[in-house]
Short mmCIF file of C-alpha atoms and ligand atoms in Angstrom, two decimals:
data_model
loop_
_atom_site.label_atom_id
_atom_site.label_comp_id
_atom_site.label_asym_id
_atom_site.label_seq_id
_atom_site.Cartn_x
_atom_site.Cartn_y
_atom_site.Cartn_z
CA MET A 1 75.28 41.95 25.76
CA THR A 2 75.87 42.49 22.07
CA ALA A 3 72.72 42.29 20.02
CA LYS A 4 72.43 39.17 17.87
CA LYS A 5 71.13 38.94 14.35
CA MET A 6 67.84 37.19 13.64
CA LEU A 7 66.67 34.82 10.92
CA MET A 8 63.00 33.85 10.55
CA ILE A 9 62.22 30.97 8.19
CA VAL A 10 58.56 30.50 7.35
CA CYS A 11 57.57 27.28 5.60
CA ASP A 12 54.30 28.34 4.00
CA GLY A 13 51.50 25.90 4.77
CA LEU A 14 53.93 23.08 5.62
CA SER A 15 52.22 22.16 8.90
CA ASP A 16 49.72 19.33 8.38
CA ARG A 17 47.56 16.54 9.82
CA PRO A 18 48.20 12.77 9.90
CA VAL A 19 48.04 11.15 6.45
CA ARG A 20 46.82 7.55 6.16
CA GLU A 21 49.28 6.71 3.37
CA LEU A 22 52.18 7.96 5.53
CA ASP A 23 51.47 5.48 8.37
CA ASN A 24 49.21 8.12 9.94
CA LYS A 25 52.13 10.48 10.31
CA THR A 26 52.20 14.09 9.15
CA PRO A 27 54.54 14.88 6.23
CA LEU A 28 56.90 16.56 8.74
CA GLN A 29 56.90 13.43 10.93
CA PHE A 30 57.42 11.15 7.94
CA ALA A 31 60.17 13.03 6.09
CA LYS A 32 63.93 12.84 6.75
CA LYS A 33 64.95 16.26 8.01
CA PRO A 34 68.22 16.22 9.98
CA ALA A 35 68.71 20.02 9.91
CA MET A 36 65.24 20.83 11.22
CA ASP A 37 65.59 18.23 13.98
CA ALA A 38 68.99 19.64 14.94
CA LEU A 39 67.43 23.09 15.27
CA SER A 40 64.72 21.67 17.57
CA ARG A 41 67.32 19.76 19.62
CA HIS A 42 69.51 22.83 20.12
CA GLY A 43 66.68 25.22 20.86
CA VAL A 44 63.31 25.85 22.39
CA ASN A 45 60.09 24.56 20.83
CA GLY A 46 56.37 25.01 20.87
CA THR A 47 53.24 25.36 18.80
CA MET A 48 51.71 28.60 17.60
CA ASP A 49 48.26 29.95 16.79
CA VAL A 50 49.47 32.35 14.14
CA VAL A 51 46.44 34.67 14.18
CA GLY A 52 44.48 33.17 17.07
CA PRO A 53 43.01 29.87 18.27
CA GLY A 54 40.38 28.64 15.84
CA VAL A 55 41.20 31.29 13.25
CA ILE A 56 42.12 30.09 9.75
CA PRO A 57 44.84 32.49 8.61
CA GLY A 58 45.32 33.78 5.10
CA SER A 59 48.99 34.05 4.12
CA ASP A 60 48.65 37.84 4.33
CA THR A 61 47.12 38.14 7.81
CA ALA A 62 49.46 35.37 9.04
CA HIS A 63 52.60 37.17 7.89
CA LEU A 64 51.46 40.46 9.44
CA ALA A 65 51.06 38.59 12.75
CA LEU A 66 54.48 36.91 12.39
CA PHE A 67 56.04 40.35 11.93
CA GLY A 68 54.43 41.47 15.19
CA TYR A 69 51.38 43.36 13.92
CA ASP A 70 47.82 42.80 15.05
CA PRO A 71 46.19 41.82 11.76
CA TYR A 72 42.78 42.87 13.08
CA ALA A 73 44.10 46.42 13.49
CA VAL A 74 46.26 46.82 10.38
CA TYR A 75 44.77 44.55 7.71
CA THR A 76 42.41 46.50 5.49
CA GLY A 77 42.38 44.31 2.41
CA ARG A 78 44.72 42.64 0.01
CA GLY A 79 45.04 45.52 -2.46
CA PRO A 80 48.00 47.30 -0.81
CA LEU A 81 49.92 44.05 -0.33
CA GLU A 82 49.52 43.08 -3.99
CA ALA A 83 50.39 46.61 -5.12
CA ALA A 84 53.56 46.70 -3.06
CA GLY A 85 54.45 43.23 -4.37
CA ALA A 86 54.03 44.48 -7.94
CA GLY A 87 56.59 47.18 -7.16
CA VAL A 88 54.28 50.21 -6.82
CA ALA A 89 55.63 52.47 -4.07
CA LEU A 90 52.82 53.15 -1.58
CA ASP A 91 52.55 56.20 0.63
CA ARG A 92 50.50 56.43 3.79
CA GLY A 93 46.87 57.17 2.89
CA ASP A 94 47.00 55.72 -0.62
CA VAL A 95 44.16 53.35 -1.47
CA ALA A 96 45.03 50.23 -3.47
CA PHE A 97 42.92 47.57 -5.21
CA ARG A 98 43.55 44.20 -6.80
CA CYS A 99 42.10 44.11 -10.30
CA ASN A 100 41.24 41.80 -13.14
CA PHE A 101 41.35 42.59 -16.80
CA ALA A 102 37.93 41.30 -17.91
CA THR A 103 35.61 41.18 -20.91
CA VAL A 104 32.35 43.07 -20.95
CA ASP A 105 29.67 43.16 -23.70
CA LYS A 106 27.75 46.15 -25.08
CA ASN A 107 25.16 45.90 -22.30
CA GLY A 108 27.67 46.11 -19.47
CA MET A 109 27.51 42.37 -18.77
CA ILE A 110 30.76 40.62 -17.91
CA THR A 111 31.20 37.66 -20.21
CA ASP A 112 34.67 36.63 -18.98
CA ARG A 113 36.08 37.78 -15.63
CA ARG A 114 39.63 37.00 -16.79
CA ALA A 115 39.50 38.14 -20.42
CA GLY A 116 40.29 34.63 -21.62
CA ARG A 117 43.17 34.48 -19.11
CA ILE A 118 44.98 37.02 -21.27
CA LYS A 119 48.73 36.31 -21.32
CA SER A 120 50.30 39.10 -23.32
CA GLY A 121 49.69 42.76 -24.04
CA THR A 122 48.53 43.73 -20.53
CA ASP A 123 51.71 45.78 -20.07
CA GLU A 124 50.76 47.89 -23.10
CA LEU A 125 47.17 48.20 -21.84
CA ALA A 126 48.37 49.23 -18.38
CA ARG A 127 50.61 51.94 -19.86
CA ALA A 128 47.62 53.34 -21.73
CA ILE A 129 45.47 53.78 -18.62
CA THR A 130 48.00 54.68 -15.93
CA GLY A 131 48.83 58.28 -15.03
CA MET A 132 45.40 59.88 -15.46
CA GLU A 133 44.11 62.33 -12.87
CA ILE A 134 40.54 62.33 -11.56
CA ASP A 135 39.32 64.92 -9.04
CA GLY A 136 42.91 65.76 -8.11
CA VAL A 137 43.67 62.08 -7.46
CA GLU A 138 46.60 60.49 -9.27
CA ILE A 139 45.83 57.08 -10.77
CA ILE A 140 48.51 54.41 -11.03
CA PHE A 141 47.75 51.13 -12.75
CA LYS A 142 50.23 48.29 -13.13
CA GLU A 143 49.77 44.91 -14.75
CA GLY A 144 50.42 41.72 -12.76
CA SER A 145 50.69 38.13 -13.93
CA GLU A 146 48.18 36.98 -16.59
CA HIS A 147 44.83 38.80 -16.20
CA ARG A 148 45.78 40.50 -12.93
CA GLY A 149 46.70 44.07 -12.14
CA VAL A 150 46.82 46.61 -9.34
CA LEU A 151 45.24 50.05 -9.05
CA VAL A 152 46.57 52.69 -6.66
CA LEU A 153 44.87 56.02 -5.91
CA LYS A 154 47.14 58.76 -4.58
CA GLY A 155 45.71 62.02 -3.27
CA LYS A 156 43.95 63.78 -0.41
CA GLY A 157 40.73 62.67 1.27
CA LEU A 158 40.81 59.03 0.22
CA ASP A 159 39.38 56.17 2.28
CA HIS A 160 39.53 52.45 1.53
CA ARG A 161 36.00 51.62 2.75
CA VAL A 162 34.40 51.18 -0.67
CA SER A 163 32.64 48.20 -2.21
CA ASP A 164 34.05 46.14 -5.09
CA ILE A 165 33.31 46.87 -8.74
CA ASP A 166 34.10 43.23 -9.48
CA PRO A 167 30.92 41.17 -8.89
CA HIS A 168 33.18 38.08 -8.41
CA ARG A 169 31.22 36.20 -11.10
CA GLU A 170 30.05 36.76 -14.64
CA GLY A 171 27.14 39.22 -14.83
CA ARG A 172 26.53 42.92 -14.42
CA VAL A 173 29.44 45.25 -13.56
CA LEU A 174 28.86 46.80 -10.13
CA GLU A 175 29.21 50.42 -9.07
CA SER A 176 31.63 51.05 -6.21
CA ARG A 177 29.67 52.35 -3.21
CA PRO A 178 31.07 54.18 -0.17
CA LEU A 179 30.79 52.00 2.95
CA SER A 180 31.54 55.05 5.11
CA PRO A 181 30.65 58.74 4.51
CA LYS A 182 34.42 59.41 4.37
CA ALA A 183 34.78 57.17 1.33
CA GLU A 184 32.42 59.01 -1.02
CA LYS A 185 35.22 60.63 -3.00
CA THR A 186 37.11 57.33 -3.34
CA ALA A 187 34.04 55.52 -4.70
CA LYS A 188 33.45 58.33 -7.18
CA VAL A 189 37.06 58.25 -8.39
CA VAL A 190 37.11 54.46 -8.84
CA ASN A 191 33.86 54.49 -10.80
CA GLN A 192 35.18 57.28 -13.01
CA PHE A 193 38.46 55.41 -13.55
CA VAL A 194 36.63 52.28 -14.71
CA LYS A 195 34.59 54.38 -17.14
CA ASN A 196 37.57 56.32 -18.51
CA SER A 197 39.80 53.28 -18.79
CA SER A 198 37.11 51.21 -20.56
CA ALA A 199 36.96 53.71 -23.40
CA ILE A 200 40.75 53.65 -23.78
CA LEU A 201 40.95 49.85 -23.58
CA ALA A 202 38.19 49.30 -26.15
CA ALA A 203 40.08 51.41 -28.68
CA SER A 204 43.49 49.87 -28.02
CA ARG A 205 45.59 48.07 -30.61
CA VAL A 206 45.93 45.03 -28.34
CA ASN A 207 42.17 44.57 -28.08
CA MET A 208 41.50 45.23 -31.80
CA GLN A 209 43.92 42.39 -32.51
CA ARG A 210 42.30 40.11 -29.89
CA VAL A 211 38.87 40.62 -31.45
CA LYS A 212 40.34 39.90 -34.88
CA ASP A 213 41.87 36.68 -33.50
CA GLY A 214 38.54 35.65 -31.99
CA LEU A 215 39.77 36.21 -28.40
CA PRO A 216 37.80 38.01 -25.68
CA PRO A 217 39.08 41.62 -25.46
CA ALA A 218 40.42 42.90 -22.11
CA ASN A 219 38.07 45.88 -22.25
CA ILE A 220 37.29 46.57 -18.60
CA ILE A 221 39.19 46.75 -15.29
CA LEU A 222 37.42 45.21 -12.29
CA PRO A 223 38.86 46.57 -9.00
CA ARG A 224 38.28 44.74 -5.70
CA GLY A 225 39.82 44.31 -2.24
CA ALA A 226 40.43 48.01 -1.49
CA GLY A 227 42.81 48.70 1.35
CA SER A 228 45.20 51.30 2.72
CA THR A 229 48.47 51.10 4.62
CA ARG A 230 47.63 53.90 7.04
CA ALA A 231 48.10 51.96 10.27
CA LEU A 232 51.39 50.21 9.50
CA GLU A 233 54.52 51.49 11.21
CA PRO A 234 57.53 49.91 9.48
CA LEU A 235 59.57 47.36 11.47
CA THR A 236 62.64 49.47 10.91
CA ASP A 237 61.08 52.32 12.96
CA ARG A 238 59.24 50.12 15.40
CA TYR A 239 62.22 48.04 16.52
CA GLY A 240 65.13 50.05 15.15
CA ILE A 241 66.41 47.13 13.08
CA THR A 242 67.41 46.75 9.45
CA CYS A 243 65.39 44.04 7.69
CA ALA A 244 65.52 42.05 4.46
CA ALA A 245 63.43 39.30 2.92
CA VAL A 246 63.94 36.39 0.55
CA ALA A 247 60.57 35.50 -0.97
CA GLY A 248 59.20 34.51 -4.36
CA VAL A 249 55.45 35.15 -4.08
CA THR A 250 54.14 38.60 -5.01
CA LEU A 251 51.79 38.84 -2.03
CA VAL A 252 54.46 37.95 0.53
CA LYS A 253 56.98 40.26 -1.13
CA GLY A 254 54.40 43.04 -0.93
CA ILE A 255 53.91 42.57 2.81
CA CYS A 256 57.68 42.56 3.32
CA ARG A 257 58.05 45.82 1.38
CA ILE A 258 55.22 47.50 3.31
CA VAL A 259 56.77 46.62 6.68
CA GLY A 260 60.05 48.18 5.58
CA MET A 261 62.18 45.22 4.48
CA ASP A 262 64.65 45.23 1.61
CA VAL A 263 63.29 42.69 -0.87
CA PRO A 264 65.90 41.93 -3.53
CA ASP A 265 64.94 39.74 -6.46
CA VAL A 266 66.68 36.40 -6.01
CA ALA A 267 67.31 34.54 -9.27
CA GLY A 268 65.62 31.13 -9.04
CA ALA A 269 63.36 32.02 -6.09
CA THR A 270 60.11 31.49 -7.97
CA GLY A 271 57.52 31.00 -5.27
CA GLY A 272 56.69 27.70 -6.97
CA LEU A 273 57.54 24.02 -6.54
CA ASP A 274 60.61 24.56 -8.74
CA THR A 275 62.14 27.20 -6.46
CA ASP A 276 65.94 27.15 -6.09
CA TYR A 277 66.50 26.25 -2.42
CA LYS A 278 70.25 26.68 -2.55
CA ALA A 279 69.87 30.16 -4.08
CA LYS A 280 67.52 31.08 -1.25
CA ALA A 281 69.96 29.86 1.40
CA ASP A 282 72.85 31.76 -0.19
CA ALA A 283 70.77 34.95 -0.51
CA ALA A 284 69.69 34.76 3.15
CA LEU A 285 73.28 34.30 4.33
CA ARG A 286 74.42 37.20 2.16
CA LEU A 287 71.65 39.49 3.49
CA LEU A 288 72.47 38.52 7.09
CA GLN A 289 75.87 40.16 6.69
CA ASN A 290 74.36 43.65 6.51
CA HIS A 291 70.90 43.32 8.07
CA ASP A 292 69.76 42.72 11.67
CA PHE A 293 66.76 40.63 10.65
CA VAL A 294 66.34 38.38 7.62
CA PHE A 295 63.08 36.70 6.71
CA VAL A 296 62.74 33.73 4.34
CA ASN A 297 59.45 32.39 2.96
CA VAL A 298 59.22 29.09 1.08
CA LYS A 299 55.86 28.72 -0.63
CA ALA A 300 56.07 25.17 -1.97
CA GLY A 301 54.55 23.38 1.06
CA ASP A 302 51.35 25.39 0.71
CA ILE A 303 51.08 24.48 -2.97
CA ALA A 304 51.51 20.76 -2.20
CA GLY A 305 48.86 21.12 0.52
CA HIS A 306 46.34 22.79 -1.79
CA ASP A 307 47.01 20.08 -4.37
CA GLY A 308 46.43 17.37 -1.74
CA ASP A 309 49.78 15.86 -2.78
CA PHE A 310 51.33 14.24 0.31
CA ARG A 311 54.29 12.79 -1.60
CA MET A 312 55.16 16.24 -2.90
CA LYS A 313 54.80 17.66 0.59
CA VAL A 314 57.30 15.14 1.98
CA ARG A 315 59.70 16.14 -0.81
CA VAL A 316 59.20 19.83 0.03
CA VAL A 317 60.05 19.12 3.70
CA GLU A 318 63.27 17.44 2.60
CA SER A 319 64.17 20.29 0.21
CA ILE A 320 63.61 22.93 2.89
CA ASP A 321 65.72 20.81 5.24
CA MET A 322 68.54 20.88 2.70
CA MET A 323 68.19 24.69 2.51
CA LEU A 324 68.24 25.01 6.30
CA GLY A 325 71.27 22.72 6.46
CA ILE A 326 73.24 25.05 4.19
CA MET A 327 72.25 28.07 6.26
CA LEU A 328 73.16 26.52 9.61
CA LYS A 329 76.46 25.13 8.34
CA ASP A 330 77.66 28.38 6.79
CA MET A 331 76.47 30.74 9.50
CA LYS A 332 79.45 32.71 10.74
CA GLU A 333 78.06 34.03 14.02
CA ASP A 334 75.51 33.32 16.76
CA VAL A 335 72.15 34.08 15.11
CA VAL A 336 68.69 33.66 16.64
CA VAL A 337 67.00 31.32 14.14
CA ALA A 338 63.25 30.69 14.17
CA LEU A 339 61.68 27.97 12.03
CA THR A 340 57.91 27.87 11.69
CA CYS A 341 54.91 28.04 9.32
CA ASP A 342 52.35 30.77 8.57
CA HIS A 343 49.49 28.28 8.84
CA SER A 344 48.69 24.62 8.23
CA THR A 345 47.56 23.53 4.76
CA PRO A 346 46.73 19.84 5.42
CA VAL A 347 46.76 17.65 2.32
CA VAL A 348 43.49 16.04 3.48
CA VAL A 349 41.83 19.48 3.65
CA LYS A 350 43.45 21.04 0.53
CA GLU A 351 42.93 24.42 2.19
CA HIS A 352 44.33 26.33 5.13
CA SER A 353 43.19 25.12 8.53
CA ALA A 354 43.14 26.55 12.05
CA ASP A 355 45.53 23.86 13.39
CA PRO A 356 48.43 25.40 15.33
CA VAL A 357 51.86 25.22 13.64
CA PRO A 358 55.18 23.96 15.07
CA ILE A 359 57.87 26.46 16.05
CA ALA A 360 61.55 26.03 16.99
CA ILE A 361 63.97 28.82 17.97
CA SER A 362 67.70 28.38 18.59
CA GLY A 363 70.69 30.63 19.17
CA GLY A 364 71.20 33.73 21.32
CA GLY A 365 69.30 33.53 24.59
CA ALA A 366 67.02 30.71 23.44
CA ARG A 367 66.79 27.95 26.06
CA VAL A 368 67.19 24.31 25.19
CA ASP A 369 64.27 22.05 26.04
CA GLY A 370 63.93 18.30 25.59
CA VAL A 371 62.33 18.31 22.14
CA ARG A 372 64.32 16.28 19.63
CA GLU A 373 62.28 16.52 16.45
CA PHE A 374 60.64 19.33 14.51
CA ASP A 375 57.02 18.42 13.84
CA GLU A 376 53.47 19.28 14.89
CA ILE A 377 53.38 16.75 17.75
CA SER A 378 56.96 16.77 19.11
CA CYS A 379 57.11 20.57 19.33
CA ALA A 380 53.89 20.67 21.37
CA SER A 381 55.79 19.39 24.43
CA GLY A 382 58.41 22.15 24.20
CA ALA A 383 59.04 25.01 26.63
CA LEU A 384 57.45 27.70 24.44
CA GLY A 385 54.10 26.03 25.01
CA ARG A 386 51.36 27.32 22.77
CA MET A 387 52.04 30.88 21.68
CA ARG A 388 50.44 33.45 19.40
CA GLY A 389 51.96 34.56 16.11
CA MET A 390 52.04 38.21 17.19
CA ASP A 391 54.37 37.29 20.06
CA LEU A 392 57.04 35.69 17.87
CA MET A 393 58.80 38.89 16.83
CA PRO A 394 59.09 40.25 20.43
CA THR A 395 60.19 36.77 21.58
CA MET A 396 62.98 36.71 18.99
CA LEU A 397 64.02 40.27 19.84
CA GLY A 398 64.30 39.22 23.50
CA MET A 399 66.47 36.21 22.67
CA ALA A 400 68.62 38.41 20.42
CA ASP A 401 69.20 40.86 23.31
CA ARG A 402 67.33 43.59 21.48
CA ALA A 403 64.29 43.93 23.76
CA ARG A 404 63.63 47.24 25.48
CA LYS A 405 63.20 47.60 29.21
CA PHE A 406 59.75 48.55 30.48
CA GLY A 407 59.89 50.34 33.85
CA ALA A 408 62.76 51.23 36.17
ZN1 ZN B 501 50.56 30.89 3.51
ZN1 ZN B 502 47.53 28.71 0.66
#
């Protein structure tokens, strides 16, 4: 058999619960979605506990599971995912943190954890504090959106098991403490970095101007969420496939980069409600021409869920359906296509929930069951039954005739 290509489409947080205003239907049940329903009709369906039954997934742990990793074994914190998303190249053993630019007073008390949600000048501040060396460890700092940034430590003898400097509320700045004897050096380096960078930030042109304008200066970096990428073997090595991703959100892009995917910037793919669905469809089709596996994430459903906006969620379903329609219509060959979600974000909950998500797979060796519609309830009677997120990638590889034989 010739190996088929694979396309995984993840509708972030689109899965939901019944909504009173939608005749007690879920947004997926209520919306018009001919392309999604066609995929269900021509394929095999089920529901999926993305991380595990009764576990509420974060988008990060969920995506690791969808790519076939055990999040309990490989997830060490959000730092590396954010850093990779911000375009910092990570090597095995590096330790990465998420950071805030914040405002601290003379007594070391944080008066604003987001430095007045600083909007400009953080690039200049980041350039002033990146590149220093402490104890033989190279320090890389890169600004993110608004008050956010990432810190990466590169060097020997590092360990991510250190406590946060960020107290997660206004008040005294914390010292990073080693949570394992192996992490003593790392804690020391982070503490020293915060000290060194504070002096540089306080004296910077950007902050002088902010004080003059009556704005809180961004005079301290607060690292948190330390993690390392030690345990992650890229998908390219693990399955011997070439991979690419179409995603707008920094965090999801970061995960895709870490697992070895090509992640081109797609004009119009914003990760917001205004994302360009047609641009995403075109990019995915283009990438399918020279990759074995293409992954697409659409964030908008999660945003509508967090906002508790069921009308918006119905519109997002219909927009994703339009995107899927373009992909299915213009697909030149037999591709194994999986459509699912990373978790539910029910509009009545306004947060992620542990509810299993619907899944449909068509093409290649996928069987055809009797399911005719793609939603949380219809898919539950499909032949995939109730599966785990970690099993999706091997399942797709099997249907694409790329699985390896075990035994004689
Ligand atoms: Zn998500
Ligand atoms: Zn969310």
